[in-house]
CSV table of C-alpha atoms in Angstrom, one decimal:
chain,number,residue,atom,x,y,z
A,1,MET,CA,-48.7,-173.9,152.9
A,2,LEU,CA,-49.0,-174.7,156.6
A,3,ASN,CA,-52.1,-176.8,156.4
A,4,LEU,CA,-50.5,-179.6,158.5
A,5,GLY,CA,-52.9,-182.1,157.0
A,6,ARG,CA,-56.0,-180.3,158.2
A,7,LYS,CA,-59.2,-179.9,156.4
A,8,ALA,CA,-61.6,-176.9,156.1
A,9,SER,CA,-64.2,-178.5,154.0
A,10,ASN,CA,-67.9,-177.9,154.5
A,11,ILE,CA,-67.3,-174.8,156.6
A,12,GLU,CA,-69.5,-171.8,155.8
A,13,PHE,CA,-68.6,-168.2,156.9
A,14,HIS,CA,-71.0,-165.3,157.1
A,15,TRP,CA,-71.2,-161.7,158.1
A,16,THR,CA,-72.4,-161.1,161.7
A,17,GLY,CA,-72.7,-157.4,162.2
A,18,HIS,CA,-70.0,-157.5,164.9
A,19,PRO,CA,-67.0,-155.3,163.9
A,20,PHE,CA,-64.2,-157.6,165.1
A,21,VAL,CA,-65.7,-160.7,163.5
A,22,ASP,CA,-66.7,-158.9,160.2
A,23,VAL,CA,-63.3,-157.2,159.8
A,24,GLY,CA,-61.6,-160.6,160.4
A,25,LEU,CA,-63.8,-162.0,157.6
A,26,ALA,CA,-62.9,-159.1,155.4
A,27,ALA,CA,-59.2,-159.9,155.9
A,28,VAL,CA,-59.8,-163.5,154.9
A,29,LEU,CA,-61.7,-162.4,151.8
A,30,LEU,CA,-59.0,-159.9,150.8
A,31,ILE,CA,-56.2,-162.4,151.2
A,32,ALA,CA,-58.2,-164.8,149.0
A,33,GLY,CA,-59.1,-162.1,146.5
A,34,LYS,CA,-62.8,-162.9,147.0
A,35,ASN,CA,-65.8,-160.6,147.5
A,36,LYS,CA,-68.4,-162.8,149.3
A,37,PRO,CA,-68.1,-165.3,152.2
A,38,GLU,CA,-69.9,-168.0,150.1
A,39,GLU,CA,-67.1,-167.8,147.6
A,40,LEU,CA,-64.5,-169.0,150.1
A,41,ASN,CA,-63.2,-172.5,149.7
A,42,GLU,CA,-60.7,-174.7,151.6
A,43,LYS,CA,-57.7,-173.4,149.7
A,44,ASP,CA,-58.6,-169.9,150.7
A,45,ILE,CA,-58.7,-170.7,154.4
A,46,GLU,CA,-55.4,-172.5,154.1
A,47,LYS,CA,-53.9,-169.4,152.4
A,48,ALA,CA,-55.3,-167.1,155.1
A,49,ILE,CA,-53.9,-169.2,157.9
A,50,ASP,CA,-50.6,-169.5,156.2
A,51,PHE,CA,-50.3,-165.8,155.7
A,52,ALA,CA,-51.4,-164.9,159.2
A,53,SER,CA,-49.3,-167.4,161.1
A,54,LYS,CA,-46.1,-166.4,159.4
A,55,LEU,CA,-46.7,-162.7,160.4
A,56,TYR,CA,-47.9,-163.5,163.9
A,57,ALA,CA,-44.8,-165.5,164.7
A,58,THR,CA,-42.5,-162.5,164.2
A,59,LYS,CA,-41.5,-160.4,167.2
A,60,GLU,CA,-42.8,-157.2,165.6
A,61,TRP,CA,-46.3,-158.6,165.5
A,62,SER,CA,-46.4,-160.8,168.5
A,63,SER,CA,-44.9,-158.6,171.3
A,64,SER,CA,-45.7,-155.0,170.6
A,65,TYR,CA,-48.9,-155.3,168.5
A,66,LEU,CA,-50.8,-158.5,169.3
A,67,HIS,CA,-49.8,-158.7,172.9
A,68,GLY,CA,-49.5,-155.0,173.5
A,69,MET,CA,-52.6,-153.7,171.8
A,70,ILE,CA,-55.2,-156.5,170.8
A,71,PHE,CA,-54.8,-160.0,172.3
A,72,PRO,CA,-52.8,-159.8,175.6
A,73,ASN,CA,-51.3,-163.1,176.5
A,74,SER,CA,-52.9,-164.8,173.6
A,75,GLY,CA,-52.4,-168.6,173.7
A,76,ILE,CA,-54.0,-169.1,170.3
A,77,LEU,CA,-51.6,-166.7,168.5
A,78,MET,CA,-48.8,-167.4,171.0
A,79,ALA,CA,-48.5,-163.7,171.9
A,80,ASN,CA,-47.9,-164.6,175.5
A,81,PRO,CA,-44.3,-163.5,176.3
A,82,SER,CA,-43.7,-166.9,178.0
A,83,MET,CA,-44.2,-168.6,174.7
A,84,THR,CA,-41.4,-166.9,172.8
A,85,LYS,CA,-39.2,-170.0,172.5
A,86,LYS,CA,-42.1,-172.2,171.4
A,87,ARG,CA,-43.6,-169.6,169.0
A,88,SER,CA,-43.4,-170.6,165.3
A,89,PRO,CA,-45.6,-170.3,162.2
A,90,GLU,CA,-46.4,-174.0,162.4
A,91,ALA,CA,-47.5,-173.8,166.1
A,92,ILE,CA,-49.8,-170.8,165.4
A,93,ALA,CA,-51.2,-172.4,162.3
A,94,LYS,CA,-51.9,-175.6,164.4
A,95,ASN,CA,-53.8,-173.5,166.9
A,96,LEU,CA,-55.9,-171.9,164.2
A,97,TRP,CA,-56.7,-175.2,162.6
A,98,SER,CA,-57.7,-176.6,165.9
A,99,ILE,CA,-60.4,-173.9,166.2
A,100,LEU,CA,-61.8,-175.0,162.8
A,101,GLU,CA,-62.1,-178.5,164.0
A,102,GLU,CA,-64.5,-177.4,166.6
A,103,PHE,CA,-66.9,-176.3,163.8
A,104,LYS,CA,-67.9,-180.0,163.6
A,105,ALA,CA,-68.9,-180.1,167.3
A,106,ASN,CA,-72.6,-179.7,167.8
A,107,ASN,CA,-73.1,-179.5,171.6
A,108,ARG,CA,-76.8,-178.8,171.9
A,109,ASP,CA,-76.5,-178.1,175.6
A,110,SER,CA,-74.1,-175.2,175.0
A,111,PRO,CA,-75.7,-171.7,174.8
A,112,LYS,CA,-75.8,-170.0,171.4
A,113,CYS,CA,-73.2,-167.5,170.3
A,114,VAL,CA,-74.0,-164.0,171.6
A,115,LEU,CA,-72.6,-162.4,168.5
A,116,CYS,CA,-74.1,-164.4,165.5
A,117,GLY,CA,-76.7,-166.6,167.3
A,118,ARG,CA,-76.0,-169.4,164.8
A,119,ARG,CA,-73.7,-171.8,166.6
A,120,PRO,CA,-73.0,-173.2,170.1
A,121,ALA,CA,-70.4,-171.4,172.1
A,122,TYR,CA,-66.8,-172.3,171.8
A,123,THR,CA,-65.9,-174.5,174.8
A,124,LYS,CA,-62.3,-175.7,174.2
A,125,LYS,CA,-60.9,-172.5,175.8
A,126,GLU,CA,-62.3,-169.8,178.1
A,127,VAL,CA,-63.2,-166.7,176.0
A,128,TYR,CA,-61.5,-163.7,177.7
A,129,LEU,CA,-59.6,-160.8,176.3
A,130,SER,CA,-56.7,-163.1,175.2
A,131,VAL,CA,-59.1,-164.8,172.8
A,132,PHE,CA,-61.5,-161.9,172.0
A,133,PRO,CA,-60.5,-158.2,172.6
A,134,LEU,CA,-62.1,-156.1,175.4
A,135,LEU,CA,-63.7,-158.9,177.3
A,136,GLY,CA,-61.9,-158.7,180.6
A,137,THR,CA,-59.2,-160.9,182.2
A,138,GLY,CA,-61.5,-163.5,183.7
A,139,GLY,CA,-60.4,-162.6,187.2
A,140,VAL,CA,-63.8,-161.2,187.9
A,141,PRO,CA,-66.4,-163.5,186.4
A,142,ASN,CA,-69.4,-161.2,187.2
A,143,PHE,CA,-67.9,-158.8,184.7
A,144,PHE,CA,-70.1,-160.7,182.3
A,145,HIS,CA,-73.8,-160.3,182.6
A,146,SER,CA,-74.2,-164.1,182.8
A,147,ALA,CA,-71.4,-164.4,185.5
A,148,ASN,CA,-70.1,-167.1,183.3
A,149,THR,CA,-66.8,-168.5,184.6
A,150,ARG,CA,-65.9,-169.5,181.1
A,151,GLY,CA,-66.1,-165.9,179.8
A,152,ALA,CA,-68.4,-164.8,176.9
A,153,ASP,CA,-70.4,-167.3,174.9
A,154,ILE,CA,-68.9,-166.9,171.5
A,155,CYS,CA,-68.8,-169.6,168.9
A,156,THR,CA,-65.9,-171.1,167.0
A,157,HIS,CA,-66.9,-169.2,163.8
A,158,CYS,CA,-66.6,-165.8,165.5
A,159,VAL,CA,-63.5,-166.7,167.5
A,160,PHE,CA,-61.7,-168.0,164.4
A,161,LEU,CA,-62.4,-165.0,162.3
A,162,THR,CA,-61.5,-162.5,165.0
A,163,GLN,CA,-58.0,-163.8,165.0
A,164,PHE,CA,-57.6,-162.3,161.5
A,165,MET,CA,-59.0,-158.9,162.5
A,166,PRO,CA,-55.5,-157.3,163.0
A,167,LEU,CA,-54.8,-157.9,159.3
A,168,ALA,CA,-57.5,-155.5,158.1
A,169,SER,CA,-57.1,-153.0,160.9
A,170,TYR,CA,-54.9,-149.8,161.1
A,171,ARG,CA,-52.3,-149.1,163.8
A,172,LEU,CA,-52.6,-145.5,165.0
A,173,PRO,CA,-51.8,-144.6,168.6
A,174,ARG,CA,-54.6,-147.2,169.2
A,175,VAL,CA,-56.1,-149.9,166.8
A,176,LEU,CA,-58.6,-148.6,164.3
A,177,VAL,CA,-61.3,-151.0,163.0
A,178,ILE,CA,-63.6,-149.7,160.3
A,179,HIS,CA,-66.9,-151.4,160.2
A,180,ALA,CA,-69.1,-150.6,157.2
A,181,TYR,CA,-72.2,-151.6,155.3
A,182,PRO,CA,-72.7,-152.6,152.5
A,183,TYR,CA,-69.9,-155.1,153.2
A,184,LYS,CA,-68.2,-154.4,149.8
A,185,LEU,CA,-67.6,-150.9,151.3
A,186,MET,CA,-65.8,-152.5,154.3
A,187,LEU,CA,-63.6,-154.4,151.9
A,188,GLU,CA,-62.8,-151.2,150.1
A,189,LEU,CA,-62.0,-149.3,153.4
A,190,SER,CA,-59.9,-152.2,154.8
A,191,LYS,CA,-57.9,-153.3,151.7
A,192,GLU,CA,-55.2,-150.6,152.3
A,193,ALA,CA,-54.3,-152.2,155.6
A,194,LEU,CA,-53.7,-155.6,154.0
A,195,GLY,CA,-51.8,-153.9,151.1
A,196,ASP,CA,-49.4,-152.2,153.5
A,197,ILE,CA,-48.8,-155.5,155.4
A,198,LYS,CA,-48.0,-157.3,152.1
A,199,LYS,CA,-45.4,-154.5,151.3
A,200,SER,CA,-43.7,-154.1,154.7
A,201,LYS,CA,-44.7,-157.2,156.7
A,202,LEU,CA,-45.8,-154.8,159.5
A,203,ALA,CA,-49.2,-153.5,160.6
A,204,SER,CA,-50.5,-150.6,158.5
A,205,GLN,CA,-49.7,-147.2,160.0
A,206,ALA,CA,-52.6,-145.6,158.2
A,207,ARG,CA,-50.1,-143.2,156.3
A,208,GLY,CA,-49.1,-141.7,159.6
A,209,PHE,CA,-52.6,-140.4,160.6
A,210,ARG,CA,-53.0,-140.1,164.3
A,211,ARG,CA,-56.8,-139.2,164.4
A,212,PRO,CA,-59.2,-141.9,163.2
A,213,GLU,CA,-61.9,-139.6,161.9
A,214,ASN,CA,-59.3,-137.6,159.8
A,215,PHE,CA,-58.1,-140.8,158.2
A,216,LEU,CA,-61.7,-142.0,157.5
A,217,PHE,CA,-62.7,-138.7,155.8
A,218,HIS,CA,-59.4,-138.8,153.8
A,219,LEU,CA,-60.3,-142.3,152.6
A,220,VAL,CA,-63.8,-141.2,151.7
A,221,GLY,CA,-62.5,-138.4,149.5
A,222,GLU,CA,-59.8,-140.5,147.9
A,223,ILE,CA,-62.2,-143.4,147.0
A,224,THR,CA,-64.8,-141.0,145.7
A,225,ARG,CA,-62.3,-139.2,143.4
A,226,LYS,CA,-61.0,-142.5,142.2
A,227,ILE,CA,-64.4,-144.0,141.2
A,228,GLU,CA,-65.7,-140.5,140.2
A,229,ARG,CA,-69.2,-141.0,141.6
A,230,ASP,CA,-70.7,-140.6,145.1
A,231,GLU,CA,-73.5,-143.2,144.8
A,232,PHE,CA,-71.1,-145.6,146.5
A,233,TRP,CA,-72.1,-143.9,149.8
A,234,GLU,CA,-75.8,-143.5,149.1
A,235,SER,CA,-76.9,-146.0,151.8
A,236,ALA,CA,-73.6,-146.5,153.6
A,237,SER,CA,-73.2,-147.0,157.3
A,238,VAL,CA,-69.7,-146.6,158.7
A,239,THR,CA,-68.6,-146.8,162.3
A,240,LEU,CA,-65.1,-146.5,163.7
A,241,TYR,CA,-64.0,-148.6,166.6
A,242,TYR,CA,-60.8,-147.1,168.1
A,243,PHE,CA,-59.5,-149.2,170.9
A,244,ILE,CA,-56.5,-150.6,172.8
A,245,CYS,CA,-56.7,-153.9,174.8
A,246,ASN,CA,-53.7,-154.9,177.0
A,247,ASN,CA,-53.1,-155.9,180.6
A,248,GLN,CA,-53.1,-152.3,181.7
A,249,ASN,CA,-55.9,-150.7,179.7
A,250,GLN,CA,-59.1,-151.6,177.9
A,251,ILE,CA,-60.2,-148.4,176.1
A,252,LEU,CA,-62.8,-148.1,173.3
A,253,ASP,CA,-64.1,-145.1,171.4
A,254,VAL,CA,-67.0,-145.7,169.1
A,255,ILE,CA,-67.3,-143.1,166.3
A,256,HIS,CA,-70.4,-143.4,164.1
A,257,ILE,CA,-70.3,-141.4,160.9
A,258,PRO,CA,-73.9,-140.2,160.0
A,259,THR,CA,-74.9,-141.3,156.5
A,260,PRO,CA,-75.8,-137.8,155.4
A,261,VAL,CA,-72.3,-136.7,156.4
A,262,LEU,CA,-70.7,-139.4,154.4
A,263,ARG,CA,-72.8,-138.4,151.3
A,264,PHE,CA,-71.9,-134.8,151.8
A,265,VAL,CA,-68.1,-135.4,152.2
A,266,ALA,CA,-68.2,-137.7,149.1
A,267,TYR,CA,-70.1,-135.1,147.1
A,268,ALA,CA,-67.7,-132.3,148.2
A,269,ASN,CA,-64.7,-134.3,147.0
A,270,ARG,CA,-66.3,-135.0,143.7
A,271,VAL,CA,-67.9,-131.7,142.9
A,272,ASP,CA,-65.8,-129.1,144.6
A,273,PRO,CA,-62.6,-130.6,146.1
A,274,ALA,CA,-60.8,-127.3,146.3
A,275,GLY,CA,-63.7,-125.7,148.1
A,276,TRP,CA,-63.9,-128.5,150.5
A,277,LYS,CA,-60.2,-128.2,151.3
A,278,HIS,CA,-60.7,-124.5,152.0
A,279,ILE,CA,-63.5,-125.4,154.5
A,280,VAL,CA,-61.5,-128.1,156.2
A,281,SER,CA,-58.5,-125.7,156.5
A,282,MET,CA,-60.6,-123.3,158.5
A,283,GLY,CA,-61.1,-126.1,161.0
A,284,TRP,CA,-57.5,-125.6,162.3
A,285,ARG,CA,-57.9,-121.8,162.6
A,286,GLU,CA,-54.4,-121.3,161.3
A,287,GLN,CA,-53.1,-120.0,157.9
A,288,LEU,CA,-51.9,-123.1,156.1
A,289,ASP,CA,-49.9,-123.8,153.0
A,290,GLU,CA,-50.1,-127.1,151.0
A,291,ASN,CA,-47.5,-128.9,153.2
A,292,ASP,CA,-49.1,-127.7,156.4
A,293,PHE,CA,-52.5,-129.0,155.4
A,294,GLU,CA,-51.2,-132.6,155.0
A,295,LYS,CA,-49.3,-132.4,158.3
A,296,PHE,CA,-52.3,-131.0,160.2
A,297,GLU,CA,-54.7,-133.5,158.6
A,298,ARG,CA,-52.5,-136.4,159.8
A,299,GLU,CA,-52.0,-135.1,163.4
A,300,ARG,CA,-54.5,-132.5,164.5
A,301,GLN,CA,-58.1,-132.6,165.6
A,302,ASN,CA,-60.3,-130.6,163.1
A,303,ILE,CA,-63.3,-128.5,164.1
A,304,ILE,CA,-65.1,-129.2,160.9
A,305,TYR,CA,-64.9,-133.0,161.3
A,306,SER,CA,-65.9,-132.7,165.0
A,307,ARG,CA,-68.9,-130.6,164.2
A,308,LEU,CA,-70.1,-132.9,161.5
A,309,LEU,CA,-69.8,-135.9,163.8
A,310,ASN,CA,-71.7,-134.1,166.6
A,311,ASN,CA,-74.5,-132.9,164.3
A,312,GLU,CA,-73.4,-129.3,164.6
A,313,SER,CA,-73.7,-126.8,161.8
A,314,ILE,CA,-70.6,-125.9,159.8
A,315,LEU,CA,-72.3,-123.1,157.8
A,316,PRO,CA,-70.1,-120.3,159.1
A,317,TYR,CA,-67.1,-122.1,157.6
A,318,PHE,CA,-68.4,-121.9,154.1
A,319,TYR,CA,-67.1,-118.3,153.9
A,320,ASN,CA,-64.2,-116.3,155.2
A,321,SER,CA,-65.7,-113.2,156.9
A,322,LYS,CA,-62.3,-111.7,157.5
A,323,GLU,CA,-61.5,-111.7,153.7
A,324,ARG,CA,-65.2,-111.5,152.8
A,325,LYS,CA,-65.0,-114.3,150.3
A,326,VAL,CA,-66.6,-117.7,149.9
A,327,ASN,CA,-64.7,-120.9,150.4
A,328,ALA,CA,-66.8,-123.1,148.1
A,329,LYS,CA,-69.4,-123.1,145.4
A,330,TRP,CA,-73.1,-122.4,146.0
A,331,ASN,CA,-74.0,-125.9,144.9
A,332,LEU,CA,-71.9,-127.5,147.6
A,333,LEU,CA,-73.5,-125.2,150.2
A,334,ALA,CA,-76.9,-126.1,148.9
A,335,PHE,CA,-76.1,-129.9,149.0
A,336,TYR,CA,-74.9,-129.5,152.6
A,337,CYS,CA,-78.1,-127.6,153.6
A,338,SER,CA,-80.4,-130.1,152.0
A,339,GLU,CA,-78.5,-133.3,152.9
A,340,VAL,CA,-77.2,-132.6,156.4
A,341,LEU,CA,-79.3,-129.7,157.7
A,342,GLY,CA,-82.5,-131.0,156.0
A,343,LEU,CA,-83.6,-127.8,154.3
A,344,ASP,CA,-85.9,-128.1,151.3
A,345,LYS,CA,-84.7,-127.0,147.9
A,346,GLU,CA,-87.7,-124.5,147.8
A,347,VAL,CA,-86.4,-122.9,151.0
A,348,LEU,CA,-82.8,-122.6,149.7
A,349,ASP,CA,-84.1,-121.1,146.4
A,350,PHE,CA,-86.1,-118.6,148.4
A,351,ILE,CA,-83.2,-117.5,150.6
A,352,ARG,CA,-80.9,-117.2,147.6
A,353,ASP,CA,-83.5,-115.0,145.9
A,354,VAL,CA,-83.7,-112.8,148.9
A,355,GLY,CA,-79.9,-112.6,148.9
A,356,ASP,CA,-79.9,-111.6,145.3
A,357,ARG,CA,-82.3,-108.8,146.1
A,358,ILE,CA,-80.1,-107.6,148.9
A,359,VAL,CA,-77.1,-107.7,146.5
A,360,GLU,CA,-79.1,-105.7,143.9
A,361,THR,CA,-79.8,-103.0,146.6
A,362,ILE,CA,-76.5,-102.6,148.4
A,363,GLY,CA,-74.5,-103.1,145.2
A,364,LYS,CA,-75.7,-99.6,144.1
A,365,LEU,CA,-74.2,-97.9,147.2
A,366,PRO,CA,-70.9,-96.1,147.4
A,367,ASP,CA,-68.1,-98.3,148.8
A,368,HIS,CA,-68.1,-96.9,152.3
A,369,LYS,CA,-71.9,-97.3,152.6
A,370,LEU,CA,-71.8,-100.8,151.2
A,371,ASP,CA,-69.2,-101.8,153.8
A,372,ASP,CA,-71.4,-100.3,156.6
A,373,GLU,CA,-74.5,-102.3,155.6
A,374,VAL,CA,-72.6,-105.6,155.3
A,375,ARG,CA,-71.0,-105.0,158.7
A,376,ASN,CA,-74.5,-104.5,160.2
A,377,LEU,CA,-75.5,-108.0,159.0
A,378,GLU,CA,-72.1,-109.5,160.1
A,379,ARG,CA,-72.5,-108.1,163.6
A,380,ALA,CA,-76.2,-109.1,164.1
A,381,GLU,CA,-76.1,-111.4,167.1
A,382,LYS,CA,-79.6,-110.8,168.3
A,383,LEU,CA,-82.9,-111.4,166.4
A,384,TYR,CA,-83.9,-107.7,166.6
A,385,GLN,CA,-80.6,-106.7,165.0
A,386,PHE,CA,-81.3,-109.1,162.2
A,387,GLU,CA,-84.8,-107.7,161.7
A,388,ALA,CA,-83.4,-104.1,161.6
A,389,PHE,CA,-81.1,-105.1,158.8
A,390,PHE,CA,-84.0,-105.9,156.5
A,391,ILE,CA,-85.9,-102.8,157.4
A,392,ARG,CA,-82.8,-100.7,156.5
A,393,ILE,CA,-82.5,-102.5,153.2
A,394,GLU,CA,-86.2,-101.9,152.4
A,395,LYS,CA,-85.7,-98.2,153.0
A,396,LEU,CA,-82.6,-98.2,150.8
A,397,ARG,CA,-84.6,-99.8,148.0
A,398,GLN,CA,-87.2,-97.0,148.3
A,399,ASN,CA,-84.5,-94.3,148.3
A,400,LEU,CA,-82.8,-95.8,145.3
A,401,GLY,CA,-86.0,-95.9,143.4
A,402,ILE,CA,-86.2,-99.7,143.1
A,403,GLU,CA,-89.8,-100.5,142.4
A,404,THR,CA,-90.2,-104.0,143.8
A,405,PRO,CA,-90.1,-104.5,147.6
A,406,LEU,CA,-87.3,-106.6,149.2
A,407,MET,CA,-89.9,-108.9,150.7
A,408,THR,CA,-93.6,-109.2,151.4
A,409,PHE,CA,-94.8,-109.3,155.0
A,410,ASP,CA,-95.4,-113.1,154.7
A,411,GLU,CA,-91.9,-113.6,153.3
A,412,PHE,CA,-90.4,-111.4,156.1
A,413,ALA,CA,-92.1,-113.6,158.8
A,414,ARG,CA,-91.0,-116.7,157.0
A,415,ILE,CA,-87.4,-115.8,156.8
A,416,LEU,CA,-87.3,-115.0,160.5
A,417,THR,CA,-89.1,-117.9,162.0
A,418,ALA,CA,-89.7,-120.8,159.6
A,419,TYR,CA,-86.4,-122.7,159.6
A,420,GLY,CA,-86.3,-124.7,162.9
A,421,GLU,CA,-88.1,-125.0,166.2
A,422,ASP,CA,-85.4,-122.9,168.0
A,423,ILE,CA,-85.8,-119.4,166.6
A,424,ASN,CA,-82.3,-118.5,167.9
A,425,ILE,CA,-80.8,-121.1,165.7
A,426,SER,CA,-83.0,-120.8,162.6
A,427,TRP,CA,-82.5,-117.1,161.8
A,428,LYS,CA,-78.7,-117.6,162.2
A,429,THR,CA,-78.9,-120.2,159.5
A,430,VAL,CA,-80.5,-117.7,157.2
A,431,LYS,CA,-77.9,-115.1,158.1
A,432,ASN,CA,-75.0,-117.4,157.2
A,433,LEU,CA,-76.7,-118.2,153.8
A,434,LEU,CA,-77.2,-114.5,153.1
A,435,LEU,CA,-73.6,-113.6,154.0
A,436,PHE,CA,-72.4,-116.4,151.7
A,437,ARG,CA,-74.5,-115.0,148.8
A,438,ILE,CA,-73.3,-111.4,149.4
A,439,TYR,CA,-69.6,-112.4,149.6
A,440,GLU,CA,-70.0,-114.5,146.5
A,441,LYS,CA,-71.5,-111.7,144.4
A,442,LEU,CA,-69.8,-108.6,145.9
A,443,HIS,CA,-66.3,-109.9,147.1
A,444,ASP,CA,-64.3,-107.6,144.8
A,445,LYS,CA,-66.2,-104.5,145.6
A,446,LEU,CA,-66.2,-105.2,149.3
A,447,MET,CA,-62.4,-105.7,149.4
A,448,LYS,CA,-62.0,-102.5,147.4
A,449,SER,CA,-64.0,-100.8,150.1
A,450,VAL,CA,-61.8,-102.2,152.8
A,451,GLU,CA,-58.6,-101.0,151.0
A,452,SER,CA,-60.2,-97.5,150.6
A,453,LYS,CA,-60.9,-97.4,154.3
A,454,LYS,CA,-57.3,-98.4,155.1
A,455,ILE,CA,-55.9,-95.6,152.9
A,456,GLU,CA,-58.3,-93.1,154.5
A,457,GLU,CA,-57.2,-94.1,158.0
A,458,MET,CA,-53.5,-93.8,157.0
A,459,ARG,CA,-54.2,-90.2,155.8
A,460,VAL,CA,-55.9,-89.3,159.1
A,461,GLU,CA,-53.0,-90.7,161.1
A,462,GLU,CA,-50.5,-88.8,159.0
A,463,SER,CA,-52.4,-85.5,159.4
A,464,GLU,CA,-52.5,-86.1,163.2
A,465,TYR,CA,-48.8,-86.8,163.3
A,466,ALA,CA,-48.1,-83.6,161.4
A,467,ILE,CA,-49.9,-81.5,164.1
A,468,TYR,CA,-47.1,-82.5,166.5
A,469,GLY,CA,-44.3,-81.6,164.2
A,470,GLY,CA,-44.0,-84.9,162.4
A,471,GLY,CA,-43.9,-85.4,158.6
A,472,GLU,CA,-41.7,-83.8,156.0
A,473,GLU,CA,-40.3,-80.3,156.4
């Protein structure tokens, strides 16, 4: 232990709501094997400082990662290239312990910390990007709203914990910090980073993922399947901070994951993992095998994930219109509609019933007629085309001698206009749900119809060829 005779007694740590500080605290807790800040003791802090300082003193951490991506020219962690000869685990540990000593200072004249609001600002050193990421170099003081020549007003508690943030972060092309609530969820999402470090002594590469949202959704699915329940995500809040901070660039992308989306992805992985994989596969618009899926998931942007994060519908991806088959179970579709789109169960049941009545009708048709009617619905791009489809189905029911009508007038009006303020969006939602139900119930017959058409077309082509002297003699 590199405690150097220092003491960390009577120091209390707490969650702040700031991603860098909280992930640093998560790292300390994970190193100590604890779940709550109030459980930390002096030995735990000694253990965390010892663990971090030995890593940070290595060239692999100091030059390319700490200096190149998080704390450029850090004096505290001795990542400044000019400190190479002086850098050692003991020297870094001494710097970290010196921050802790400032906990005892109680300068009432100092402004309160802008992050936690609990303690006076740290005054032993200017707080710029070498101390706290993304704060600027200090060359332009009015970068800060206070025009403070000493940088940001951040307390010793928050400065100290932020030095441990790299231990619970992931190294993609940039640095990924996952901030989550409840905080036990953040510990769960961050522990792989520390686990990888313990194995390799290098920053976690996030299994080779190059897209932060892909990695997060992969973790959500994996954790849900492991614990076999999705209540873990019931009130979860997750935000990704994807950044790089060095002397050339300070770039930050903030990716908030809507809670309904988290619950849906968790539910999908628990209830219908194969169906969810089919849906995600369509987000790359390429035919994938098992190995391709893993490669694309690590490296390529996915339309499904992008649409979920941007509050855009993914309903058309629940089925494959080319092969006229569904990609998932109805209960997964229903959960998505209720949880993410906000449709009532009563509404879904009503649309499903209408879909079953349509299936009852067109299922009685010859194969070629069945194919024609389904194509009419697939090609409906305008509201009047959608309306005409229902009128044709009603006429078919009468011609087929089906006694009950497809819908009443009130139901007809409801299915066209009642599912959203924008009528051009709402009816398309209904269309997608109806196509899903038709493909689910009539897939085999529809594909048989397609094969019959192909054979018929081949016969026509052969007869035309024979007119010009082709074919057998």
